[in-house]
XYZ file of C-alpha atoms in Angstrom:
58
model
C 13.275 17.248 23.859
C 11.529 20.422 22.760
C 11.858 19.172 19.173
C 9.728 16.149 20.066
C 7.118 18.279 21.856
C 6.643 20.716 18.962
C 5.405 18.157 16.386
C 3.067 16.638 18.977
C 1.536 20.006 19.850
C 1.530 21.623 16.427
C 0.761 18.576 14.342
C -2.623 17.107 15.324
C -4.222 18.413 12.119
C -1.378 17.052 9.971
C -1.554 13.428 11.185
C -5.270 13.378 10.382
C -4.450 14.419 6.821
C -1.690 11.848 6.635
C -3.974 9.211 8.131
C -6.619 9.954 5.530
C -4.013 9.744 2.759
C -2.738 6.457 4.169
C -6.258 5.031 4.314
C -6.864 6.051 0.695
C -3.560 4.517 -0.402
C -4.333 1.309 1.483
C -7.775 1.102 -0.136
C -6.205 1.606 -3.558
C -3.524 -0.977 -2.817
C -6.148 -3.434 -1.629
C -8.105 -2.987 -4.863
C -4.936 -3.450 -6.931
C -4.000 -6.580 -4.994
C -7.497 -7.989 -5.436
C -7.261 -7.428 -9.186
C -3.790 -8.977 -9.265
C -5.033 -11.959 -7.275
C -7.875 -12.457 -9.749
C -5.395 -12.274 -12.637
C -3.080 -14.756 -10.979
C -5.942 -17.116 -10.193
C -7.060 -17.098 -13.827
C -3.467 -17.481 -15.028
C -2.948 -20.354 -12.592
C -5.803 -22.315 -14.130
C -4.428 -21.725 -17.645
C -0.813 -22.590 -16.850
C 1.998 -21.383 -14.631
C 4.760 -21.300 -17.260
C 4.363 -17.578 -18.120
C 4.492 -16.674 -14.439
C 7.700 -18.679 -14.030
C 9.253 -17.010 -17.087
C 8.288 -13.602 -15.701
C 9.991 -14.467 -12.438
C 13.123 -15.567 -14.277
C 13.311 -12.359 -16.312
C 13.152 -10.234 -13.174
């Protein structure tokens, strides 16, 4: 049980750093997903055949 207590007592500064990193990663991921969504929307209006071929190759 002492192992669980040590990270809680000694780690308050670390979770803030990790939380900040996570928020930055989520913001970056959100931007990437928005760009991907825009690409897929434009590709969807042109034709879905390339997307299907890409799925088959994977």
